[in-house]
Coordinates of C-alpha atoms and ligand atoms in Angstrom, one line a residue:
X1 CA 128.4 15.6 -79.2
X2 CA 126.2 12.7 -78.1
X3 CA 122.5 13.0 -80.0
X4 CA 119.6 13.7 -77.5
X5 CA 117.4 11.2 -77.0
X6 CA 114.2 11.7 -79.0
X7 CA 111.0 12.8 -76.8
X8 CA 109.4 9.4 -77.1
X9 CA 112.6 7.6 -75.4
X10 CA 113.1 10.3 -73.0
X11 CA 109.1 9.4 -72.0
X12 CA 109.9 6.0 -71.8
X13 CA 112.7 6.7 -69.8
X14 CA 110.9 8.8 -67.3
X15 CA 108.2 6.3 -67.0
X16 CA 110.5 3.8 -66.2
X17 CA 111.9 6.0 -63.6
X18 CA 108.8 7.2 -61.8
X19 CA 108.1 3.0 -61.7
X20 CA 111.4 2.7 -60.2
X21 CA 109.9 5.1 -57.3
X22 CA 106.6 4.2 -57.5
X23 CA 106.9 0.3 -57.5
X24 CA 108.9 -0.2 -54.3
X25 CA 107.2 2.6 -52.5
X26 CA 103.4 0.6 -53.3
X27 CA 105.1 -2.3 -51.8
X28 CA 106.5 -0.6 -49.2
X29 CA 103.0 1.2 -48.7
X30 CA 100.6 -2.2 -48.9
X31 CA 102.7 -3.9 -46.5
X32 CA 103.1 -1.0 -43.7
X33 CA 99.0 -2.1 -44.0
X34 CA 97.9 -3.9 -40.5
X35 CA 95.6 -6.3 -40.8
X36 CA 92.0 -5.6 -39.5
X37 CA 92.5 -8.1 -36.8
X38 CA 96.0 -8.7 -35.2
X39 CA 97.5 -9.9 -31.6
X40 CA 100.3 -8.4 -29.9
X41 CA 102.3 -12.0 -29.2
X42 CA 102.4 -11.6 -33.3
X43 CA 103.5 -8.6 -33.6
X44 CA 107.2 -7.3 -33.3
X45 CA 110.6 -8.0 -33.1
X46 CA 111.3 -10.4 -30.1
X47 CA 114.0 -9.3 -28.2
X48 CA 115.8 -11.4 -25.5
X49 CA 118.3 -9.1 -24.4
X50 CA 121.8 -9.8 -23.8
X51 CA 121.2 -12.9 -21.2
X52 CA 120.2 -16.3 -20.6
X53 CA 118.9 -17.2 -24.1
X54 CA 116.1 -19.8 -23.7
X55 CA 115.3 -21.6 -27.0
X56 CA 111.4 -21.6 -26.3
X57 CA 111.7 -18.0 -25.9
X58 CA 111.7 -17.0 -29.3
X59 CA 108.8 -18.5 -30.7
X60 CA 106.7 -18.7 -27.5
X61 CA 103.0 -18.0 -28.4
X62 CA 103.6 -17.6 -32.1
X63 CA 103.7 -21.5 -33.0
X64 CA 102.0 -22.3 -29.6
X65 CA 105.6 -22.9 -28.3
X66 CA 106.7 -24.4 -24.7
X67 CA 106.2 -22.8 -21.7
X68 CA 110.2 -21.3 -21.1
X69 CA 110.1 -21.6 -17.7
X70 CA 109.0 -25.4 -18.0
X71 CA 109.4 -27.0 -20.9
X72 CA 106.4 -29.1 -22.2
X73 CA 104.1 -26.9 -20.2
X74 CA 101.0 -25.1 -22.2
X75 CA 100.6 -21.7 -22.4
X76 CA 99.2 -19.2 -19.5
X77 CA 96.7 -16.5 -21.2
X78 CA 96.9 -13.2 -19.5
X79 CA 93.0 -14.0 -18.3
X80 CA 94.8 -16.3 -15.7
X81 CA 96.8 -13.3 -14.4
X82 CA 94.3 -12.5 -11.7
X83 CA 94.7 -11.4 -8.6
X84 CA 94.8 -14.5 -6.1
X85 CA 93.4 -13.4 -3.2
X86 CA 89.6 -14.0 -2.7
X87 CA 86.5 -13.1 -0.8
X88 CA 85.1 -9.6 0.3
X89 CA 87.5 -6.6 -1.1
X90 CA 88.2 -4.3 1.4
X91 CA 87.6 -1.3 -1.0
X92 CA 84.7 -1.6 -3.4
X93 CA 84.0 0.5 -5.9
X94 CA 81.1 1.1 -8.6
X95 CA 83.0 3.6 -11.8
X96 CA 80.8 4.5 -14.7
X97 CA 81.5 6.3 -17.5
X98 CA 79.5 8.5 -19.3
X99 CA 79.9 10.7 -21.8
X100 CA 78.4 14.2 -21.2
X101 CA 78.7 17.8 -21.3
X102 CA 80.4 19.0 -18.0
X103 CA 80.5 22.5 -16.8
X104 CA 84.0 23.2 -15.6
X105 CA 83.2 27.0 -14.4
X106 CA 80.3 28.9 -14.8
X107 CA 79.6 29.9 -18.3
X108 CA 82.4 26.9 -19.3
X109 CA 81.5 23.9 -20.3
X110 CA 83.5 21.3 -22.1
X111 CA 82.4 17.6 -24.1
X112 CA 83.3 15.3 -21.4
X113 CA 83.7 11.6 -20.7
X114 CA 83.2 11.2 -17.2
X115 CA 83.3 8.6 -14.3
X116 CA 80.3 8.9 -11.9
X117 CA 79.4 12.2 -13.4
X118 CA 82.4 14.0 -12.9
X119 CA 86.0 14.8 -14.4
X120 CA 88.4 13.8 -13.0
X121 CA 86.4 10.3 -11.2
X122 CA 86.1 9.7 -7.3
X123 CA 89.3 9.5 -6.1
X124 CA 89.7 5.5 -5.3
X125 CA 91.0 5.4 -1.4
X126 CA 92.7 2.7 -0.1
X127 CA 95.2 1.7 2.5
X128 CA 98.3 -0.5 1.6
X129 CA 97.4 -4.0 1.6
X130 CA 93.7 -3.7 0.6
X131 CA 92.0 -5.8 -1.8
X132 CA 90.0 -3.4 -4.0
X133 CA 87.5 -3.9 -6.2
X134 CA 86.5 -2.0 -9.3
X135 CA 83.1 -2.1 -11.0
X136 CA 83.6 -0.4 -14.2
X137 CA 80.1 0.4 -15.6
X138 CA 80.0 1.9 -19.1
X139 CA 77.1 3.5 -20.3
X140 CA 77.5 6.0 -23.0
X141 CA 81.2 5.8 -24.1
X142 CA 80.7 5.1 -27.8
X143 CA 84.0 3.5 -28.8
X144 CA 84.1 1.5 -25.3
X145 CA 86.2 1.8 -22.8
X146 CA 88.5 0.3 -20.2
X147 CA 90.1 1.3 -16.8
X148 CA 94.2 1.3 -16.6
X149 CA 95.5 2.0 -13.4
X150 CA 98.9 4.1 -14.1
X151 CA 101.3 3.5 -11.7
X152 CA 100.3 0.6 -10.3
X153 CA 101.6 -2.8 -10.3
X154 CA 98.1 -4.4 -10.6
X155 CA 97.7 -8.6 -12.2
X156 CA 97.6 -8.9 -15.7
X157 CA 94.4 -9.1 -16.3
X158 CA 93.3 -6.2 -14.3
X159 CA 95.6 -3.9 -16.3
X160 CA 92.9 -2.6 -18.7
X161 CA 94.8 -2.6 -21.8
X162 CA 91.9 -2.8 -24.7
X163 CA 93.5 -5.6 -27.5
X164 CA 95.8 -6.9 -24.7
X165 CA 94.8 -7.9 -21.5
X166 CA 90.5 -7.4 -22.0
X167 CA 88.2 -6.3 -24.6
X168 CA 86.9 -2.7 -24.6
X169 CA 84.1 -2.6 -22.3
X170 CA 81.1 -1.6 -24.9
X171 CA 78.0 0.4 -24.2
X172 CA 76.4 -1.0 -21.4
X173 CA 78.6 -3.6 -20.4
X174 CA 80.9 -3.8 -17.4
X175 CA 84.5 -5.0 -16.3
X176 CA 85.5 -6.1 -12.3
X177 CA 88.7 -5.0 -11.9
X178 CA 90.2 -6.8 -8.2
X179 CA 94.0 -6.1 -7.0
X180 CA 95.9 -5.8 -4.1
X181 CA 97.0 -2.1 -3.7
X182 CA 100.3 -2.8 -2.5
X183 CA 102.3 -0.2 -2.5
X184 CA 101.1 3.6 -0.3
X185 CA 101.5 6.3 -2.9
X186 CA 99.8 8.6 -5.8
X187 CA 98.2 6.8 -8.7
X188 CA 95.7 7.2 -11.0
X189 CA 93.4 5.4 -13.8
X190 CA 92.2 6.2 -17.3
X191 CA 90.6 4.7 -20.0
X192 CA 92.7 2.4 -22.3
X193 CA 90.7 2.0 -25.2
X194 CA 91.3 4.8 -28.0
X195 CA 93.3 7.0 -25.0
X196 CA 94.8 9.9 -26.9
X197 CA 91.0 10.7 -26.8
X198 CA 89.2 9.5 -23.7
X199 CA 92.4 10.5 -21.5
X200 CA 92.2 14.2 -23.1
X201 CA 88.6 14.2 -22.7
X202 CA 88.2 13.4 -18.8
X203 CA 88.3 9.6 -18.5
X204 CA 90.5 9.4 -15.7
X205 CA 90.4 10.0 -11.6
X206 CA 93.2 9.6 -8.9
X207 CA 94.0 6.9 -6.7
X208 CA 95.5 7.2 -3.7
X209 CA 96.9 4.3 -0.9
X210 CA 97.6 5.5 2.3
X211 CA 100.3 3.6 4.0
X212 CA 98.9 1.3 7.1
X213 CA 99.2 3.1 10.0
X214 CA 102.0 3.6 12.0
X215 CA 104.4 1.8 10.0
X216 CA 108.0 3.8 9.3
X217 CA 108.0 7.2 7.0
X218 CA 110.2 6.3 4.6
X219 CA 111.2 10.0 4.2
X220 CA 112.5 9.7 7.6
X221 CA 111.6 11.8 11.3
X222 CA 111.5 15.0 9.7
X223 CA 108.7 14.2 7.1
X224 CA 106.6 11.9 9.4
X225 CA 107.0 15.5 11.9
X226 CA 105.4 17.2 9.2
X227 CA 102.8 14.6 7.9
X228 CA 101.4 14.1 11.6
X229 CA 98.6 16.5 10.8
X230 CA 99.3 17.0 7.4
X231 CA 96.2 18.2 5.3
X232 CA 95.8 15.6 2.3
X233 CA 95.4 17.0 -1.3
X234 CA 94.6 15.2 -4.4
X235 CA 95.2 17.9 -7.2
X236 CA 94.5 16.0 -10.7
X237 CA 95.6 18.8 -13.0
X238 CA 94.4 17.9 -16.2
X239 CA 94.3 20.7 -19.6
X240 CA 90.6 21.5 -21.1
X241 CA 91.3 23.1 -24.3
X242 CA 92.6 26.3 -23.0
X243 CA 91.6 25.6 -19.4
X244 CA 94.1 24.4 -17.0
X245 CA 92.1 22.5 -14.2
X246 CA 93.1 21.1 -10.6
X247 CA 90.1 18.1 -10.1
X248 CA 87.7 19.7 -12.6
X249 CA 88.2 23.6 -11.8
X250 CA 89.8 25.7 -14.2
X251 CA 92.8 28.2 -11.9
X252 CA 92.8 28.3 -8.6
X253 CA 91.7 26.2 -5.4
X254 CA 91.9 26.8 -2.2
X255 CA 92.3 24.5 0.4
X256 CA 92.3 25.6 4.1
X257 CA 95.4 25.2 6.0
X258 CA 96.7 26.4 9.4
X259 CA 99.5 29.0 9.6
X260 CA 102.4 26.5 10.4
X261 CA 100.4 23.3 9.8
X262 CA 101.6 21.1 6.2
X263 CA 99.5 20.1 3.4
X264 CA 100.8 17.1 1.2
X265 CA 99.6 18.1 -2.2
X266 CA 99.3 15.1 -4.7
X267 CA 100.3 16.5 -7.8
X268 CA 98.9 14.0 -10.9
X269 CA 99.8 15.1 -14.4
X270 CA 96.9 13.6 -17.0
X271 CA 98.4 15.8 -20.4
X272 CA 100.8 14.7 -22.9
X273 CA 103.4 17.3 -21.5
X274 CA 105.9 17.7 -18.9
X275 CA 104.5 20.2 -16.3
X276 CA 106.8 22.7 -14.0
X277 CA 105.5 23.1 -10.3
X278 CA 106.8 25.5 -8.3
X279 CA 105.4 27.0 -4.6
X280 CA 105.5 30.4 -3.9
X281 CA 105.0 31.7 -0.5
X282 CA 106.9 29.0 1.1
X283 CA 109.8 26.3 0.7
X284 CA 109.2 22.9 0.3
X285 CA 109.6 19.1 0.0
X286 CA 109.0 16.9 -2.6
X287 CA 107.6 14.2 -0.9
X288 CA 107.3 11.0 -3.1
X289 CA 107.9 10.7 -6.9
X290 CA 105.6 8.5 -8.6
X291 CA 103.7 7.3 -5.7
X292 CA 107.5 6.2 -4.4
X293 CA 108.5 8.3 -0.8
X294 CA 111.6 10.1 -1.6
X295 CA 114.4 9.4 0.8
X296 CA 115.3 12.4 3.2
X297 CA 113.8 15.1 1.1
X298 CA 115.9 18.0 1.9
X299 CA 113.8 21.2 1.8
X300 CA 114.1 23.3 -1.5
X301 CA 113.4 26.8 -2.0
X302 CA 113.3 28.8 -5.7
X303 CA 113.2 25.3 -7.5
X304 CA 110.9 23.9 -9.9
X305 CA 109.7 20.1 -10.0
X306 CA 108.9 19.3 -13.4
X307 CA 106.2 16.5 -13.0
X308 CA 106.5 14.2 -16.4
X309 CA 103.2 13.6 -18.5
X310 CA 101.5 10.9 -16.4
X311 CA 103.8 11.2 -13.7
X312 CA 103.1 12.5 -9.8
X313 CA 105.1 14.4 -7.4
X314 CA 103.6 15.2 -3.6
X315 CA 104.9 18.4 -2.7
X316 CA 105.1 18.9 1.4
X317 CA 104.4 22.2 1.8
X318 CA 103.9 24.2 5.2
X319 CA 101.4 27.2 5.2
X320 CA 103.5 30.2 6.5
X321 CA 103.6 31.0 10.3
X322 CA 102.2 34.7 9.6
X323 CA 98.8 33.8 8.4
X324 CA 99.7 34.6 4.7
X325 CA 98.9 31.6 1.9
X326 CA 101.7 29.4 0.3
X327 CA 100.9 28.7 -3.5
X328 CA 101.5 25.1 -5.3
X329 CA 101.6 26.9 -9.0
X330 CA 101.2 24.2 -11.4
X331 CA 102.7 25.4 -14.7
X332 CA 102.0 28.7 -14.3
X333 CA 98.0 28.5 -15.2
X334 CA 96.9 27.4 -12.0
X335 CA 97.6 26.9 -8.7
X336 CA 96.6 25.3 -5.3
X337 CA 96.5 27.9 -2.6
X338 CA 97.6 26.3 0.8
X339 CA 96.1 29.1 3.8
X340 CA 93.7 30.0 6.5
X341 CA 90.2 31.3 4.8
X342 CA 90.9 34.6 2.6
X343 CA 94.6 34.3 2.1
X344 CA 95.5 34.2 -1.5
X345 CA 99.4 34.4 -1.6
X346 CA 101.0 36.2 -3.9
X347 CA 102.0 34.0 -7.4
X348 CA 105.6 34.0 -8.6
X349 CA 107.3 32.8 -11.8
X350 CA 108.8 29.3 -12.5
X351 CA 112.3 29.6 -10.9
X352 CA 115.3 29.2 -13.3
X353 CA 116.2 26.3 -11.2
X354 CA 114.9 22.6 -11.7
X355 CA 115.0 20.4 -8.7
X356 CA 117.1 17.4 -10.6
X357 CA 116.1 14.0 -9.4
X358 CA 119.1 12.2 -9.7
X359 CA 121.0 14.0 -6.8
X360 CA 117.9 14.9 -4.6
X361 CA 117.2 13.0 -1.3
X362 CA 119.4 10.5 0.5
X363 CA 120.5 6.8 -1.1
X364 CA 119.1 3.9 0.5
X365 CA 119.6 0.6 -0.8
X366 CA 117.5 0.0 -3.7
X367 CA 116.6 -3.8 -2.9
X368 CA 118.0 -5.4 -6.4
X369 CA 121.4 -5.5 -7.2
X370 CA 121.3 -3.5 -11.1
X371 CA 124.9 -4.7 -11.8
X372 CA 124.5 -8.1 -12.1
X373 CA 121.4 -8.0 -14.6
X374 CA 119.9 -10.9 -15.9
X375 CA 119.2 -9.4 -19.2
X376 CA 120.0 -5.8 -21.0
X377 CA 117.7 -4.2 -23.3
X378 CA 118.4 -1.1 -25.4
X379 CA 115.0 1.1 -25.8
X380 CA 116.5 3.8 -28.8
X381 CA 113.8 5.8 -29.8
X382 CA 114.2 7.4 -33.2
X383 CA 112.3 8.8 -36.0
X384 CA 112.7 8.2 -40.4
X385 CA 110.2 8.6 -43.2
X386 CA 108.5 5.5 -44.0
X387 CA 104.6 4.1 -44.1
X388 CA 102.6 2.9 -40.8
X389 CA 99.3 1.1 -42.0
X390 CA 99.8 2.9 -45.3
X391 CA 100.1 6.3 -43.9
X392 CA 103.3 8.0 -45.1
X393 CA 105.1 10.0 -42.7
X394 CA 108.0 10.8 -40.7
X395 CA 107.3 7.8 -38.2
X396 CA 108.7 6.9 -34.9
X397 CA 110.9 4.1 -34.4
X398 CA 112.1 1.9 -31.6
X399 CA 115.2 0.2 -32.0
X400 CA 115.2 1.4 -36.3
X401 CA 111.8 -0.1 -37.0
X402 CA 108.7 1.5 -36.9
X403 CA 105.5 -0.1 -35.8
X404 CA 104.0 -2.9 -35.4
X405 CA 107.7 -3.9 -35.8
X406 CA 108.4 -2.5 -32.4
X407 CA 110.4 -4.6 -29.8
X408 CA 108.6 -7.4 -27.9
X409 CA 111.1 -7.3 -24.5
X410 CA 110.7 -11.3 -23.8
X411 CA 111.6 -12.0 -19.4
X412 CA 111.5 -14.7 -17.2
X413 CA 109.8 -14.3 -13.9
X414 CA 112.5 -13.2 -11.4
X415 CA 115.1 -11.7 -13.9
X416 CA 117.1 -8.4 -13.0
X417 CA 116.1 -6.0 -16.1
X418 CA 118.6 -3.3 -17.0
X419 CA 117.0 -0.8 -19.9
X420 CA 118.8 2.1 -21.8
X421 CA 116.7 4.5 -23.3
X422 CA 117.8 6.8 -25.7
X423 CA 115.7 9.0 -28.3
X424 CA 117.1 10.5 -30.9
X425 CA 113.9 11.8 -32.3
X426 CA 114.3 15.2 -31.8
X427 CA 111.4 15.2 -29.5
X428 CA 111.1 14.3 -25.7
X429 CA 109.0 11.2 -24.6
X430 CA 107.6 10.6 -21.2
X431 CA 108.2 6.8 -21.3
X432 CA 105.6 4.7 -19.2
X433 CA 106.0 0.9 -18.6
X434 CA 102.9 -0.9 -17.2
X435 CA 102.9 -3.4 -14.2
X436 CA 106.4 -2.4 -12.6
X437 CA 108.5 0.3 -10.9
X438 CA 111.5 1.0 -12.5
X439 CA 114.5 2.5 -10.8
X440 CA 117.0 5.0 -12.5
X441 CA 120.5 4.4 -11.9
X442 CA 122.3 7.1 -14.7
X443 CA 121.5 9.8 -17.4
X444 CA 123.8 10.6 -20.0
X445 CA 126.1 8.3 -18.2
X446 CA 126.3 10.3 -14.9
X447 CA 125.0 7.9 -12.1
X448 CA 121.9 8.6 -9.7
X449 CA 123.2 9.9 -6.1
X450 CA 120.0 10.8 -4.3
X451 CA 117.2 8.7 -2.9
X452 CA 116.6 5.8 -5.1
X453 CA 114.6 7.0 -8.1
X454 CA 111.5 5.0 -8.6
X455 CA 109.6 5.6 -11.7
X456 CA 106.7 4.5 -13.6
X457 CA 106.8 7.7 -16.2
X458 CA 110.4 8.9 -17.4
X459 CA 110.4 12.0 -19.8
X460 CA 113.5 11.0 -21.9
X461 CA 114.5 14.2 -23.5
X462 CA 116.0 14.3 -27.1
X463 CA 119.7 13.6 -27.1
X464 CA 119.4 12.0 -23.4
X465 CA 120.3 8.5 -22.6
X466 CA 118.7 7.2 -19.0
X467 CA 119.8 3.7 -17.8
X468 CA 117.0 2.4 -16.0
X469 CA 116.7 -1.0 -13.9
X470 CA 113.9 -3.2 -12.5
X471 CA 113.1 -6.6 -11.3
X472 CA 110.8 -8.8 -13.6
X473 CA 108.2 -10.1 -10.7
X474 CA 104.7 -9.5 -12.6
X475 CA 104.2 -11.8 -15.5
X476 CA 102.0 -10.4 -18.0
X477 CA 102.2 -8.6 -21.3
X478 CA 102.8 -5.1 -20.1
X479 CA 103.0 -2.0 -22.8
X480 CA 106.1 0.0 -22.7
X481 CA 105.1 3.0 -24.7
X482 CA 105.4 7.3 -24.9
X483 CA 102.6 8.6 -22.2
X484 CA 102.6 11.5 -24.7
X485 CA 99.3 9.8 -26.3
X486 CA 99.5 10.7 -29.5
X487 CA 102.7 9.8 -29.7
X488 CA 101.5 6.1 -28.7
X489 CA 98.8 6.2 -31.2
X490 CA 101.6 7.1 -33.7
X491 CA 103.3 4.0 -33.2
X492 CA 105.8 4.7 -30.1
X493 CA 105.3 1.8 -28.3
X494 CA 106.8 -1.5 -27.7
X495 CA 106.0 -4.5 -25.1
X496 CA 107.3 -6.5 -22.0
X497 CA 106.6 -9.8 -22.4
X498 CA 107.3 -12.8 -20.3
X499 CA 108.0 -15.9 -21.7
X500 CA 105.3 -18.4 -21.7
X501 CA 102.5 -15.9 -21.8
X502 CA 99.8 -15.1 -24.6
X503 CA 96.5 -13.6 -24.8
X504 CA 93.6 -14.4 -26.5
X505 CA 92.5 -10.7 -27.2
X506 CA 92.9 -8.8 -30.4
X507 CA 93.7 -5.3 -31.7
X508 CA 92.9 -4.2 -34.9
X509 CA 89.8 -2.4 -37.2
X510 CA 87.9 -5.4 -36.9
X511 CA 88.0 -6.1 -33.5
X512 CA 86.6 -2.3 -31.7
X513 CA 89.6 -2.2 -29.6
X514 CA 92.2 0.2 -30.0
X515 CA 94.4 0.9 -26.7
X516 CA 96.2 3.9 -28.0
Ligands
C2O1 CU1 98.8 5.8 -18.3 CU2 99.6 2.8 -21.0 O1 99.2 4.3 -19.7
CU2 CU1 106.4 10.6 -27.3

C-alpha cells in the first residue's frame, strides 16, 4: 500500500489545484471586463455570411479600411444617414420627457418617465409619405435619453440608438429627429438609452401612419368594407407593476361604437413578454401585423393572437348587431370594450386556440425573391456559464460567444438577406431588428402559406428555428437584439452592419450612454 502523502504536500497540492481553477478563471474574469469607453464597429465577431466576400469587408472601420462598395472611398459615419428630403415637415412635433409621478387611477400612482406629461406620449399621427419631425426635449430624465422608433424603417441617424447612432440626449438638451414615414401601419417609440428601465417606466407613445387616402386596402374589398367607417383605436398596453394599462389606464376602456359599425383596435405591446389577445362578444380579423396589412384576413372566431413583446397586431372587430359590447381582452387583465354607451360585454377566457401566422391570410408576392439570397446568416441564440464585464453567470450567447463578442452581420446596400434564428437557451426571445422589415418564410422548417409575414419583432421560442428574409436597402448600423429588455442588457444582442459604415459615438461607463 502506497504511503499517504503527508499533510504539508497534500496542502501544497490543493493550493496548486485551487490556482489551477483560480488562475484561468481571473483571466477569464479580467478580460470578460469592457472597457469604460468602447464603439460598436470594434466590437464583435464580423460575419459576412455565406456570399459575395468583399476583402474590405472585414476590416472596414476597425483600421479605417475602404469603403466596400467603392474601393478607395472614405468612410460614411452614421451622422450622414439623414433623411434627404428638406424643408417644412409635414408633421411636427415637440416630445419631452420628464420624469414624474403619474397617477394611473385614482388612489394609483406609479414613478414615471413621461413624454408631454403623460404615459404612454401623444400618439405621433401621420399619413404615408409625410415628412415628420421630432423635437425631443429632455428635461428631467437623469440618465438621458433618446427616442427609437420601433418598427419603423427611419435613416440612420434618426434611429435613436444611445452609443450608436447619437449620444443620450442629457438633462436639458434636445435631439430633431426628421424621416419620411413611409410605410401606413402601427408603430411606436421609446427611449434607447438605459431601456430595460425607461421602457418599463413609461418612456414610450404610439405612432400611427394612416395610408394616403384612397389608395388600394391591401387586405382586400372585404376589409376596406369594414374600415369605411371604422372607429380608430390606439391601445398601448403597457404593465405598471401589477397594473395592466391600455394608454395609461389600468383595466378596462371603453370606446363607443355602433351596433354593426367596426373598430380597428391598434394593439402595441411595450413589456418584455408575449401577450394573448382574444375578443369576446364577437369574431374578428387581424388586420395588420407589425404595422404590415395582412393579406385577406379571413375572420376567426375562439382564437387567440399572441402579440410578441414589442410587436403590434390591429384586430378588426365589429360591435354586435344587438346593441350588446364586443371585448378586445388583452391578456386577460384588461380589455378594450368596443359598444354603444353602457354596454360592457361579458369577458371570456383565452381560447385554447392560437391564430398561427404562418398559414393565416392569403399569399401575395412578397416583392424579393428569398431563394436566391445574396448572403445567409445563422442567428443561434444559446446560453453557457462564463463572465460578461466580470460578472459571472449563466450568459447568453449568439452564435457560441457571449457579449461584446456577438456577431457584427456585415451587408452591402441592395443584398437579399436570408437569417435563421434558432435559440437553444431554454428561454423564448422576441427578436427585434432595427431599420428593416423582415419577412418569414419557415419555422421549424415548415414553410409560411398565408399572407406574407412581415415582421419587425419575432418571438423565437426555445427549441424553434424561424428562417427569416429581407432586403438590405437602409445602410446604417442597426441593432439586432431580444426586445425582452433585460435580456438585451444581458448581452443578447448583435448588429447589422453595412460595409463601409462607422460611427463616431461611444458606449461604455465613461461615456453616459448605455442603449440597453
Ligand atoms: Cu424597440 Cu432596439 O428596440
Ligand atoms: Cu430574450
Amino acid at each position: 500500500m502506497a504511503a499517504a502523502p503527508s499533510p504539508l504536500a497534500r496542502r501544497a497540492l490543493a493550493g496548486l489545484a485551487a490556482a489551477a481553477v483560480v488562475v484561468p478563471v481571473t483571466v477569464l474574469w479580467q478580460t470578460s471586463r469592457l472597457s469604460a469607453q468602447y464603439s460598436v464597429t470594434e466590437m464583435g465577431v464580423v460575419e459576412l455570411g455565406s456570399g459575395p466576400r468583399v476583402p474590405a469587408l472585414a476590416d472596414h472601420g476597425r483600421h479605417g479600411g475602404d469603403h466596400a462598395d467603392s474601393p478607395g472611398a472614405s468612410l460614411v459615419t452614421v451622422d450622414e444617414l439623414v433623411e434627404t428630403r428638406t424643408g417644412p415637415a409635414d408633421v411636427a412635433v415637440t416630445l419631452t420627457a420628464r420624469s414624474e409621478r403619474v397617477e394611473l387611477a385614482p388612489g394609483v400612482d406609479v414613478d414615471a418617465f413621461t413624454v408631454n406629461g403623460t404615459t404612454p406620449g401623444p400618439t405621433v399621427r401621420a399619413t404615408q409619405g409625410d415628412l415628420v419631425e421630432v423635437t425631443f426635449v429632455n428635461e428631467s430624465v437623469p440618465d438621458g435619453a433618446t427616442l427609437h422608433w420601433h418598427g419603423m424603417d427611419v435613416p440612420n441617424a434618426a434611429d435613436g440608438v444611445a452609443g450608436v447612432t447619437q449620444d443620450a440626449v442629457p438633462v436639458g438638451g434636445t435631439f430633431t429627429y426628421r424621416f419620411t414615414a413611409e410605410d401606413a401601419g402601427t408603430y411606436w417609440y421609446h427611449s434607447h438609452q438605459v431601456s430595460h428601465e425607461q421602457v418599463r417606466r413609461g418612456l414610450l407613445g404610439a405612432v400611427v401612419v394612416d395610408p394616403v387616402p384612397g389608395a388600394p386596402e391591401a387586405g382586400g374589398p372585404d376589409v376596406a368594407e369594414l374600415l369605411r367607417d371604422a372607429v380608430d383605436v390606439t391601445a398601448v398596453v403597457h404593465q405598471f407593476g401589477p397594473h395592466r394599462t391600455v394608454q395609461g389606464t389600468p383595466g378596462e376602456t371603453t370606446v363607443e361604437v355602433s351596433p354593426g359599425q367596426a373598430a380597428r383596435v391598434r394593439v402595441v405591446n411595450t413589456d418584455n413578454g408575449a401577450m394573448p389577445v382574444w375578443v369576446s362578444g364577437a369574431p374578428f380579423r387581424l388586420a395588420a401585423i407589425d404595422g404590415t396589412d395582412v393579406h385577406g384576413p379571413q375572420e376567426v372566431r375562439d382564437e387567440a393572437v399572441v402579440v410578441t413583446a414589442g410587436g403590434r397586431a390591429d384586430l378588426l372587430v365589429v360591435a354586435p348587431d344587438d346593441g350588446t359590447a364586443a371585448r378586445v381582452e388583452l391578456g386577460g387583465s384588461a380589455a378594450v370594450v368596443l359598444g354603444p354607451p353602457g354596454a360592457t360585454g361579458e369577458p371570456t377566457r383565452r381560447p385554447a386556440t392560437t391564430l398561427d401566422p404562418l398559414t393565416y391570410g392569403e399569399p401575395t408576392p412578397l416583392g424579393l425573391d428569398p431563394d436566391t439570397p445574396t448572403r445567409s446568416f445563422e442567428y443561434s441564440i444559446g446560453r453557457r456559464p462564463g463572465f460578461v464585464d466580470g460578472r459571472p453567470g449563466m450568459h447568453w450567447t449568439v452564435n457560441g460567444r457571449s457579449y461584446p463578442d456577438v456577431p457584427m452581420f456585415t451587408v452591402r446596400t441592395g443584398d437579399v438577406v436570408r437569417m435563421t434564428i434558432e435559440n437553444r437557451s431554454g428561454e423564448a426571445h422576441p427578436m427585434h431588428l432595427h431599420g428593416h422589415h423582415v419577412v418569414v418564410l419557415a419555422r421549424d422548417g415548415v414553410a409560411a402559406t398565408g399572407s406574407p409575414w412581415w415582421v419587425d419583432s419575432l418571438d423565437v421560442g426555445q427549441g424553434e428555428s424561424y428562417e427569416i428574409a429581407f432586403v438590405a436597402d437602409n445602410p446604417g448600423i442597426w441593432m439586432d437584439h431580444c426586445h425582452n429588455l433585460p435580456h438585451a442588457t444581458e448581452g443578447l444582442l448583435a448588429h447589422l452592419m453595412y460595409a463601409g459604415v462607422t460611427t463616431p459615438y461611444l458606449m461604455g461607463s465613461a461615456t453616459g450612454n448605455e442603449p440597453e
